[in-house]
Each structure stands twice: as structure tokens, then as C-alpha cells.
Coordinates of C-alpha atoms in Angstrom, one line a residue:
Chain A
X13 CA 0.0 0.0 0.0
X14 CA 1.0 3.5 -0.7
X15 CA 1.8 6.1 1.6
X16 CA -0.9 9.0 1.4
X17 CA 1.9 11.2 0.5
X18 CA 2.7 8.8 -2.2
X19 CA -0.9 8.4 -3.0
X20 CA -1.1 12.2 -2.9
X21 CA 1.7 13.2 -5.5
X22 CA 0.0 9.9 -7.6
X23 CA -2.8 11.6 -8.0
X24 CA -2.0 15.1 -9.0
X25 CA 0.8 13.8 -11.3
X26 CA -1.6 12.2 -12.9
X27 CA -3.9 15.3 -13.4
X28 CA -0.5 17.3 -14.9
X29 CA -1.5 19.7 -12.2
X30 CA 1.0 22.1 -10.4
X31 CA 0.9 22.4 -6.7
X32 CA -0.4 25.8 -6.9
X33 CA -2.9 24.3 -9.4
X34 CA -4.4 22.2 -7.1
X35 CA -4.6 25.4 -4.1
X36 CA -6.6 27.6 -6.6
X37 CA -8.5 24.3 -7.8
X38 CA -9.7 24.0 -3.3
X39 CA -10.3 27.5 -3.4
X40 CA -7.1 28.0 -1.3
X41 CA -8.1 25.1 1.8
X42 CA -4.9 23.7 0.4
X43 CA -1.7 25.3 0.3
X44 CA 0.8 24.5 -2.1
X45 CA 3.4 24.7 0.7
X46 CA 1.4 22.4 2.4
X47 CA 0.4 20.1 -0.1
X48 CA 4.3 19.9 -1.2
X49 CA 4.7 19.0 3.0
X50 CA 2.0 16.2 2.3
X51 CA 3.8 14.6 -0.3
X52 CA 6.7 14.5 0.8
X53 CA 5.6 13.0 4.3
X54 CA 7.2 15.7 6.1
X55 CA 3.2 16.2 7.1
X56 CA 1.4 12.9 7.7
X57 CA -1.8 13.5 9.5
X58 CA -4.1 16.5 7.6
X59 CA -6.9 17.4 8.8
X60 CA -9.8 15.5 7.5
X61 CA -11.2 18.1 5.8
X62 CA -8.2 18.9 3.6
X63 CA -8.2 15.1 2.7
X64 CA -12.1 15.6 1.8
X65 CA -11.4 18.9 -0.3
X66 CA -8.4 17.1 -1.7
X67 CA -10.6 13.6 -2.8
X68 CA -13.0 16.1 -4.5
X69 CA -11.1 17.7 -6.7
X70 CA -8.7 14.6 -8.1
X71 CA -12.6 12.8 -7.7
X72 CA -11.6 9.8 -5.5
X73 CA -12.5 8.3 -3.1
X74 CA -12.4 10.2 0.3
X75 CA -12.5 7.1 2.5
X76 CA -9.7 5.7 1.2
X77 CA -7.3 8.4 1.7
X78 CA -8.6 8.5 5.2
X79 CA -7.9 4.6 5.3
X80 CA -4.4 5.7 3.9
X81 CA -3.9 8.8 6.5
X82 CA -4.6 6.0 9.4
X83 CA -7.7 7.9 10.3
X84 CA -9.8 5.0 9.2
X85 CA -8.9 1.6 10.4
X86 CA -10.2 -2.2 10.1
X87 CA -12.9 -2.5 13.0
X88 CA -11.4 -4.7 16.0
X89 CA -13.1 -8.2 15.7
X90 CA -16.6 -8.8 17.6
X91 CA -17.6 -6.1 15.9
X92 CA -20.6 -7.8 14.0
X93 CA -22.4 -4.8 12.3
X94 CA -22.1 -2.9 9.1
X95 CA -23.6 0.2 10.1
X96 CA -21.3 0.6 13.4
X97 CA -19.9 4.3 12.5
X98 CA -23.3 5.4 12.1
X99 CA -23.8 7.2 15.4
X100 CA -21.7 9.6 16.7
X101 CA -21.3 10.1 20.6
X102 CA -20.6 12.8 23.2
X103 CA -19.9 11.1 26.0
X104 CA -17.2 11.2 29.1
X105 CA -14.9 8.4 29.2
X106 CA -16.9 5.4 27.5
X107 CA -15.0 2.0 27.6
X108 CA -15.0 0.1 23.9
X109 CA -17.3 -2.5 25.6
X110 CA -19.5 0.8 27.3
X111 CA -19.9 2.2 23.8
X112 CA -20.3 -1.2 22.3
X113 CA -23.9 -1.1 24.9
X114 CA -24.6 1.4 23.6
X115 CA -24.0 0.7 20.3
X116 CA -26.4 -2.4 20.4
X117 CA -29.3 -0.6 22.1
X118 CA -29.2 2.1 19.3
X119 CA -29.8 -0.9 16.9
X120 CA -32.3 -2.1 19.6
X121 CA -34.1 0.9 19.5
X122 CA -34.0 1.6 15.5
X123 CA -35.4 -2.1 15.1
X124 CA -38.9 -1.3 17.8
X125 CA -39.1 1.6 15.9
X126 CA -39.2 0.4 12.5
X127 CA -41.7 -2.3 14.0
X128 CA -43.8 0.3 15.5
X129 CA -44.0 2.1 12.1
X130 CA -44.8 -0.6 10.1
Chain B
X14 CA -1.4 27.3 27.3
X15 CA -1.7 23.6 25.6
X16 CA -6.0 23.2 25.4
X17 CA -6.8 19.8 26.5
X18 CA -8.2 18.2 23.2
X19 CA -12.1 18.9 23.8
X20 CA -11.9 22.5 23.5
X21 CA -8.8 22.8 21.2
X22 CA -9.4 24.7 17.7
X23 CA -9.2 22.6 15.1
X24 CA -7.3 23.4 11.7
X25 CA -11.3 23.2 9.7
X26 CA -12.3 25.8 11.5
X27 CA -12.9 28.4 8.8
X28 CA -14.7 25.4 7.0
X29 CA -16.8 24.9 9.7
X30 CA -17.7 28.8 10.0
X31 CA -18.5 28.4 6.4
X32 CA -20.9 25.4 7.2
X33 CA -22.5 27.3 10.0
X34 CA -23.2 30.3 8.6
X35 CA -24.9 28.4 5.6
X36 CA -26.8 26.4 8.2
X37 CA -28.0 29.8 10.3
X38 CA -29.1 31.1 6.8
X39 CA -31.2 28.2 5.6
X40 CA -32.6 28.3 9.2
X41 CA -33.5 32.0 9.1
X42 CA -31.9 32.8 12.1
X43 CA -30.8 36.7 11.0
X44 CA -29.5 37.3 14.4
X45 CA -32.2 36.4 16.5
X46 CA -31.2 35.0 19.6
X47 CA -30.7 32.7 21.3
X48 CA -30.4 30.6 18.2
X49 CA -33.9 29.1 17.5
X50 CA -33.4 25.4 18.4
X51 CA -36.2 24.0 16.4
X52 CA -35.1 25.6 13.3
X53 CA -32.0 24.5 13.7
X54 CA -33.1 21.2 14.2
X55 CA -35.5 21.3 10.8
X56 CA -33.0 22.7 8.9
X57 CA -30.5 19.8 10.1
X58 CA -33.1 17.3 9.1
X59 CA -32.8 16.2 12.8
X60 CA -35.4 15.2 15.3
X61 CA -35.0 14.4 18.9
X62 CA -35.4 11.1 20.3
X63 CA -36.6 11.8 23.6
X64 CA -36.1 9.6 26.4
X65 CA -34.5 6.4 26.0
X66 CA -36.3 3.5 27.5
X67 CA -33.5 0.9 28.6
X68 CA -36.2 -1.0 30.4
X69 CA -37.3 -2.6 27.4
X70 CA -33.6 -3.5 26.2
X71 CA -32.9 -5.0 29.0
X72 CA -36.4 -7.1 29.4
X73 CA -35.7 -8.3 25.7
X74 CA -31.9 -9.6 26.8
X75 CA -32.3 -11.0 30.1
X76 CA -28.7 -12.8 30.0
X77 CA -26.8 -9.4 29.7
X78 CA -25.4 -7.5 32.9
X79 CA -28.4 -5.5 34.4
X80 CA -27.2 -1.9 35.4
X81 CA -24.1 -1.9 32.9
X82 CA -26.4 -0.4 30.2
X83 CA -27.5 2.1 32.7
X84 CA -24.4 3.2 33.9
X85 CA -22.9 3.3 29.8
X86 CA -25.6 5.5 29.1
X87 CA -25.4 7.6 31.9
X88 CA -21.9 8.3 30.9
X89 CA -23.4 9.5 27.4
X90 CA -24.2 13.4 27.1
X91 CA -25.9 12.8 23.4
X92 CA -25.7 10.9 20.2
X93 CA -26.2 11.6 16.7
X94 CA -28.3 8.3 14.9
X95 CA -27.2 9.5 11.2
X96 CA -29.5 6.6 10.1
X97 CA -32.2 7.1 11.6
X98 CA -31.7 10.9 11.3
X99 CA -32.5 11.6 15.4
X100 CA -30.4 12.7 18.0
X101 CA -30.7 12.1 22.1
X102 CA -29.4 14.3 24.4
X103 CA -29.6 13.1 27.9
X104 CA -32.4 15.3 29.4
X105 CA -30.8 15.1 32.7
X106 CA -28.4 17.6 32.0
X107 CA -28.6 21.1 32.6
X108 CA -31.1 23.3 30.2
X109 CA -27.8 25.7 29.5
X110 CA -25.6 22.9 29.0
X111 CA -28.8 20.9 26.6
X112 CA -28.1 23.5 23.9
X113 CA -24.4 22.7 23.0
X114 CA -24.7 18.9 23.3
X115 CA -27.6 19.3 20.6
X116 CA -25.6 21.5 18.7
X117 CA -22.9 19.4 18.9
X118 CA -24.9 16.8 17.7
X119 CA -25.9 18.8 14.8
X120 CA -22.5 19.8 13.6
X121 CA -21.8 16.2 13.1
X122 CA -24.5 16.0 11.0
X123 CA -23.6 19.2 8.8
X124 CA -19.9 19.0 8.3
X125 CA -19.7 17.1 5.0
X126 CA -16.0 15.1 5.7
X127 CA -17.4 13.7 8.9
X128 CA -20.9 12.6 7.7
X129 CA -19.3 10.8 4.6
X130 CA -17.0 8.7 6.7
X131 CA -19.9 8.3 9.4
X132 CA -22.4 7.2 7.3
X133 CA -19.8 3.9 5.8
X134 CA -21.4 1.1 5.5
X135 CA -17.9 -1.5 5.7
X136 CA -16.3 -3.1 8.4
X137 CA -14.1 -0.2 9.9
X138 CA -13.7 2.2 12.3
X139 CA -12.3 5.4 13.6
X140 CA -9.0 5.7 14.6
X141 CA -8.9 7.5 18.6
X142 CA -6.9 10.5 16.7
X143 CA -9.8 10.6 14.3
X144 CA -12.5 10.6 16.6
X145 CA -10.8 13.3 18.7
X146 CA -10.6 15.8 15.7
X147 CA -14.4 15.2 15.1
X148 CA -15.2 15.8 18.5
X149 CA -13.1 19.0 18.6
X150 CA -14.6 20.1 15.0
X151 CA -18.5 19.4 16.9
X152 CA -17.5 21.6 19.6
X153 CA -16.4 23.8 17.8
X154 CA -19.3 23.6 15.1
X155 CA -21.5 23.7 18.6
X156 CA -20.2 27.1 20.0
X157 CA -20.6 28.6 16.3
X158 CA -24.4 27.6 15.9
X159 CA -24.9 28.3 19.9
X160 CA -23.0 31.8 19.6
X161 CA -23.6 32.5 15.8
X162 CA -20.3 33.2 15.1
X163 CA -19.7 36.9 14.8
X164 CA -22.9 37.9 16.3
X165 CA -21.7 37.3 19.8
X166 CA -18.2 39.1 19.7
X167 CA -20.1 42.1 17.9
X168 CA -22.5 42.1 21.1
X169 CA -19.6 41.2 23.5
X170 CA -18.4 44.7 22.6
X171 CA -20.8 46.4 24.2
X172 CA -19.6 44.9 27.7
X173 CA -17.5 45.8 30.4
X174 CA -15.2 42.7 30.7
X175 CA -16.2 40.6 34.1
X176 CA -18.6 38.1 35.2
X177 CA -21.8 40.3 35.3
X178 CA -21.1 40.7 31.2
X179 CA -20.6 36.5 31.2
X180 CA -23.4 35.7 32.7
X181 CA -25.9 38.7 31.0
X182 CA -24.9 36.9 27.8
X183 CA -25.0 33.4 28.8
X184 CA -28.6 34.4 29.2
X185 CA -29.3 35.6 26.3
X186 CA -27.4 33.4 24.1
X187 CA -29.3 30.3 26.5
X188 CA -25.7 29.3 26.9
X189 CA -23.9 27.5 30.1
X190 CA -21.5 30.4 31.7
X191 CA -18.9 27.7 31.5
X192 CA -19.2 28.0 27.4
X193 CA -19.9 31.9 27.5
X194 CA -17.1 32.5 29.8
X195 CA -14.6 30.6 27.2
X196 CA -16.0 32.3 24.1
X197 CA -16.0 35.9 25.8
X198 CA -12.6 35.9 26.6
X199 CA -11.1 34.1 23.6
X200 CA -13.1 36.5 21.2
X201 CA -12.1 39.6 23.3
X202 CA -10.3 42.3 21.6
X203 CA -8.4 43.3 25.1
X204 CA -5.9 41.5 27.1
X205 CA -8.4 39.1 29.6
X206 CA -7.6 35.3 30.6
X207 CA -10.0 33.2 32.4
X208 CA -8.2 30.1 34.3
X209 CA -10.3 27.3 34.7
X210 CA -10.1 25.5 38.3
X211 CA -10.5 22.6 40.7
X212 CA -9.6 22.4 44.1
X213 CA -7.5 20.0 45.2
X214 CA -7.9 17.5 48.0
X215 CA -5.3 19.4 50.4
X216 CA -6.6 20.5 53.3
X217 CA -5.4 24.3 54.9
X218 CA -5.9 26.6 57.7
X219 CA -9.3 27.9 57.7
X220 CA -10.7 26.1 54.8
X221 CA -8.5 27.3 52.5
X222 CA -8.7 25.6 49.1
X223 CA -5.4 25.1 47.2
X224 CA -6.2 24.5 43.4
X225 CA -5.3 23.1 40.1
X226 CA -5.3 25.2 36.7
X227 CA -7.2 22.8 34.4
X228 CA -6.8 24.9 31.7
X229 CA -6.4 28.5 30.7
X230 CA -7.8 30.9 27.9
X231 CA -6.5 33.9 26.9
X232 CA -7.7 36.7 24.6
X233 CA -5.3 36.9 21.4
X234 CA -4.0 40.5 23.1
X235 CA -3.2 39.0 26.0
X236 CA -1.0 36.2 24.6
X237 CA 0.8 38.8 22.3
X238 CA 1.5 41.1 25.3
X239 CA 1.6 39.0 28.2
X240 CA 2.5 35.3 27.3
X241 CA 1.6 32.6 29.6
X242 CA 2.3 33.8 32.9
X243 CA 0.4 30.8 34.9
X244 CA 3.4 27.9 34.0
X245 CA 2.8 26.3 37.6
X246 CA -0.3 24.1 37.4
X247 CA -1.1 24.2 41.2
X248 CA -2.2 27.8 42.7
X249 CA -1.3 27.5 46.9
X250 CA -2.0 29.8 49.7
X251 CA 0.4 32.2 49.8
X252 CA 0.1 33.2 46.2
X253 CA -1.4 36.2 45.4
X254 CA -4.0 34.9 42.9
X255 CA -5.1 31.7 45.6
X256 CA -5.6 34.3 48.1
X257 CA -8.0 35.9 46.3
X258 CA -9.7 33.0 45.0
X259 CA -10.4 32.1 48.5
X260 CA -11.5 35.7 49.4
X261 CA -8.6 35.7 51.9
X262 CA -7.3 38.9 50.4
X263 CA -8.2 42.8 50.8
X264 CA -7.0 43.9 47.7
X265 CA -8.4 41.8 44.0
X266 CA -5.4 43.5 41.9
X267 CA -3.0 41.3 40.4
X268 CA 0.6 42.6 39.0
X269 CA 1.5 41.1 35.1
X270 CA 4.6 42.2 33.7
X271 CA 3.9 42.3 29.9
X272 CA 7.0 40.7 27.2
X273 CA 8.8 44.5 28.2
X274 CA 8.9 44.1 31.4
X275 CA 6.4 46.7 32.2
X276 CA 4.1 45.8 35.4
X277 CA 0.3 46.1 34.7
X278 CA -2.7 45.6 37.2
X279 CA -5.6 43.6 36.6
X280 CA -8.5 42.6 38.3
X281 CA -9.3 39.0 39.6
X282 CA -12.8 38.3 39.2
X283 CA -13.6 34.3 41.2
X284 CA -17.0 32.5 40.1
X285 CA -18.2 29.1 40.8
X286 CA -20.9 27.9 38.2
X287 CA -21.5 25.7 40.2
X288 CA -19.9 22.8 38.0
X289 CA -16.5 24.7 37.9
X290 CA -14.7 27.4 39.2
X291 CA -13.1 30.2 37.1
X292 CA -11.1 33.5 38.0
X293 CA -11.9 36.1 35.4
X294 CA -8.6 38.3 34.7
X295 CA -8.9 41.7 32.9
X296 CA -6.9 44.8 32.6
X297 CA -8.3 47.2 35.9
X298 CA -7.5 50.7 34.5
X299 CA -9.2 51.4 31.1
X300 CA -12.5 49.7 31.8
X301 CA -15.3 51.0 29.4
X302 CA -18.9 51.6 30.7
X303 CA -21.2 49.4 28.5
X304 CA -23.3 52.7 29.3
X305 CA -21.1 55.0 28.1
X306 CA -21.2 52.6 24.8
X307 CA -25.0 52.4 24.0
X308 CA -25.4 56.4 25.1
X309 CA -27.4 57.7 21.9
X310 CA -28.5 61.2 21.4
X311 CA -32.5 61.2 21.2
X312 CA -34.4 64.5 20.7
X313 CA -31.3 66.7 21.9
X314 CA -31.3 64.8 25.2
X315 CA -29.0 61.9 26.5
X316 CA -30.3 58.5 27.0
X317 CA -29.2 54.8 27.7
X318 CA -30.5 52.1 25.9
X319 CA -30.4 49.9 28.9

């Protein structure tokens, strides 16, 4: 697997874009400076939303370059849902097996609902 | 002056302005405040789940743990269910404090980066760094939608820095002084720094608290001028600032020497929300009447506008 900054230069070689090209084509969220920084590595954890302004205009896929940045990772096993990362929390020191619970009373409670509407 | 990573600003944070200030459009808000909840909420696509009813989770799985449910959720201040487009906020927290978990909630929902890798339907997860930037980015989202960006600064200026000013706001915005207090000072255009405090278990003379600096916020001018000038993370009797703290102290002045060396006095201003305790700083020569700010001239005679 690449690196993202690998990934990164990949992509924009491919384009024949400059690295100023690509700042004026995110409407500036992206720096040349730092996309040259990405690419090299020298930067290896961008905010999400530069990877997201970044997927959009070389039109890939945005989860993979957060797979790539490390942000999104393979879910520990146990996990037995698909739809896991559908809920997001606020909560004060949850345990993996707290928010797990929780997890499965959300489905819980999405399954008696959809039983009560139909 | 590191920000633990709850209340840290994240680098999206002009994106997320941007996403706000679309949102408070489509909603109509036009500066009314505080921020109309329900058309927030509509303009979110959102409902609110109301309570959660546990009872019937845990009749329908008899073999699980009784009580670990409970005490998960009760450790949970709100969700967002992007599926079933609702989100919960625990109703047993304080009305003030209700607002930014929903809002919170809500700028889950409207920043695009986080709602496409939310809404995945594979077999991964977030990594902790991940989820610590998307908390940071909904708090911060949160305190935009519950203070409507510029709106509260542009009213802020109107104000006297100290606690009467916090708390008049925090009224008006519906907001918890502990969030008003935060965005008051780091919004200010003068040098003010609110320390954030707990005390700590040691016992004194007297009742006399010794505490610990949880965190501090400063206003952009006081950084520039003054630096940090709280490095030690415990505040003891004995020091100026604990004695005043714990009211053990005639005078409520307090002696900064800016990056010069000159010596400036402020003015120490304690408060205990009654979930934390905070000591207000601010410059003490220079203060501007919020009076003196809304006089207007009507008919050829003076009057205040409140």
C-alpha cells in the first residue's frame, strides 16, 4: 500500500496539475506549501477536511485516503455490524465495551421503531 | 497554554464557520437569539429522540449484565443516529448545558468530511486521533451555531469585561457560563484570561482551598502582550492569585509584567458555576462603561438604551 503522500503526488501527477494548481482548484483550503509537505511526508496526518477537499477535486474516493492517513482503520473483531460508524457520541470516558452497549441498544431501539411504524 | 483536546481549535475551523453560517441562513436565524433550536433542528433534518427507555432493552436480553447499560448511558451526554436521522441528548443535564450537546450533535451532521465517513457502511472504524478531531470540530461547530459566530463578539463589545457581562450573555445566548465565559474571553479584543479551576484535596488553615489550573484561555492580546504567565499548574496559599480565589485577600489586583517588562494591574474576578470554578482576569485601568457605549442622542437629550 501507498503512503498518502505517495498516494497524494500519484494523483495530481496524474492530473499534470502544479501544486499551486491544485490550491486555486480547493479554493485555497490547500496550500501549495502544504500540499508539497504532504507529499513529501514531512506532514502525515491533515486534517480531515483537507483530505475531503483534496478527494474532491482529483474525484476519489475520500474514505480511502482517510484509510491511507490512518484515520480509518479495520474494526477490531466482535464487531458484528455494518452500520457501526453510524452514530456519533458525546460522552465522558466510554470503555470500547460501554460504547459497544450502547451501540447495540441504538440498533435495539432503531429495530422497535421500525416495527412500530410498520 | 496547551487546550486539552475537547476544546482545542481545530485546523477546519474556517470550514466549519462556512458550514455554520450556511446552516444559520437556511434556518433564518438573522441574528435572532438565542439561536432558534427547532429551526436548527428542521433545517439539520434532525429530530430528537426523547427519552430512552432501557427497560425494554434489558427485558428483551435478560442474560446481559443489568445496570451496565445504565451506567454506559449515563456516561453519554448525546448521540447523533445519522440513520435514523434523530439525535438524544440526555435530558438530565442542565437546560444551558442541553443547547451545546444538541448543537454538537448537529454539527456532526452538517460538516460534509465527517458525515461521509460516518455514514460507511464496511467493516471499519475510527481511529482515537480521528475521533478526537471530530469531537473538537462538533465543539467547535456547537459554540458557532450556539454563539452564531460573529454575532456574539459584535454584542460582547458592548460589555465591560467581568462576570456580570458573562453571565448577561450566557442568558441571552441560552448558553452554560462555562461555554460563554470561554468564548468571551477568547473572542475579546483586550488582554483578559480566564483560568479554569479545581480544588485540590489538600486541606489548609481555615478552609483554605489550594487548586489546580485545568486549563487556561486567553484573549489573542493577552498572549501577544503577556505570554503565559500561569506555567505552575497548582495555585497555593500564599500566592497572590489563591488568596484571592479564597477571598482571603483585601485587595483583588493582580501585578503582570507584559514581554517588556512593564508591570500592569488587573483585576481577579472568582465564580463558581456551580460545576467549575473560574477567575476572570482583565486589565483594571481602562474599563469602558457598556453605558457610556449604548449612550445615543434622542431629541437633543441623552439616554441609555439599557
Amino acid at each position: 500500500m501507498p503512503s498518502l503522500g505517495e498516494e497524494l503526488k500519484r494523483l495530481r501527477e496524474l492530473k499534470g496539475w502544479s501544486l499551486r494548481q491544485v490550491e486555486e482548484k480547493t479554493n485555497n483550503k490547500v496550500s501549495n506549501s502544504y500540499l508539497s509537505q504532504l507529499e513529501s511526508g514531512a506532514v502525515k496526518e491533515p486534517s480531515p477536511n483537507v483530505l475531503y477537499a483534496l478527494a474532491k477535486v482529483y474525484g476519489v474516493s475520500y474514505p480511502a485516503l482517510m484509510t491511507l492517513a490512518g484515520y480509518v482503520v479495520p474494526r477490531p473483531a466482535g464487531g458484528n455490524s455494518t452500520s457501526r460508524m453510524s452514530i456519533a457520541f458525546s460522552a465522558m470516558n466510554l470503555s470500547s465495551d460501554e460504547e459497544q452497549e450502547v451501540l447495540d441498544f441504538v440498533q435495539f431501539q432503531r429495530k422497535q421503531k421500525r416495527k412500530r411504524n410498520s | 497554554m496547551k487546550l486539552p483536546s475537547q476544546i482545542a481549535v481545530p485546523e477546519s475551523r474556517n470550514d466549519i464557520t462556512q458550514e455554520v453560517k450556511r446552516l444559520l441562513r437556511a434556518a433564518d436565524v438573522n441574528g435572532r437569539i438565542p439561536t432558534p433550536r427547532a429551526d436548527i433542528l428542521a433545517c439539520a433534518e434532525l429530530v430528537e429522540s426523547g427519552e430512552l427507555n432501557l427497560f425494554a432493552y434489558e427485558e428483551s436480553f435478560r442474560t446481559k449484565a443489568l445496570g451496565f447499560l445504565h451506567k454506559a448511558v449515563g456516561k453519554v451526554f448525546g448521540y447523533l443516529d445519522f440513520r435514523a436521522k434523530e439525535i438524544y441528548v440526555d435530558p438530565k443535564i442542565h437546560p444551558n448545558k442541553r443547547n451545546f450537546v444538541t448543537y454538537h450533535e448537529v454539527a456532526h451532521k452538517i460538516l460534509d468530511w465527517q458525515r461521509v465517513i460516518y455514514t460507511q457502511e464496511d467493516h471499519s472504524t475510527l481511529s482515537p486521533e480521528c475521533k478526537s478531531i471530530f469531537e473538537s470540530e462538533a465543539n467547535y461547530g456547537a459554540a458557532e451555531i450556539l454563539f452564531q459566530c460573529e454575532k456574539f463578539e459584535e454584542m460582547a463589545l458592548d460589555y465591560n469585561i467581568g462576570v456580570a457581562s458573562v453571565l448577561e450573555l450566557a442568558n441571552l445566548f441560552d448558553a452554560s457560563a462555562h461555554s460563554t465565559i470561554r468564548r468571551f474571553v477568547e473572542r475579546h479584543r483586550q488582554p483578559c484570561l480566564v483560568l479554569v479551576l479545581k480544588p485540590t484535596r489538600l486541606e489548609h488553615d481555615e478552609g483554605v482551598q489550594s487548586y489546580v489550573i485545568c486549563y487556561s484561555i486567553a484573549s489573542v492580546s493577552f498572549l501577544t502582550k503577556f505570554g503565559d504567565p500561569f506555567r505552575n499548574r497548582f495555585i497555593n496559599p500564599g500566592d497572590q492569585l489563591c488568596d484571592i480565589v479564597n477571598k482571603t485577600r483585601q485587595s483583588d489586583s493582580i501585578w503582570f509584567k507584559d514581554i517588556n517588562s512593564s508591570s500592569h494591574e488587573f483585576t481577579v474576578e472568582p465564580f463558581d458555576s456551580g460545576y467549575r470554578q473560574f477567575a476572570l482576569i482583565s486589565p483594571t485601568a481602562k474599563k469602558r462603561s457598556r453605558i457610556v457605549a449604548r449612550l445615543h442622542i434622542d431629541s437633543g437629550t441623552m439616554k441609555t438604551a439599557r
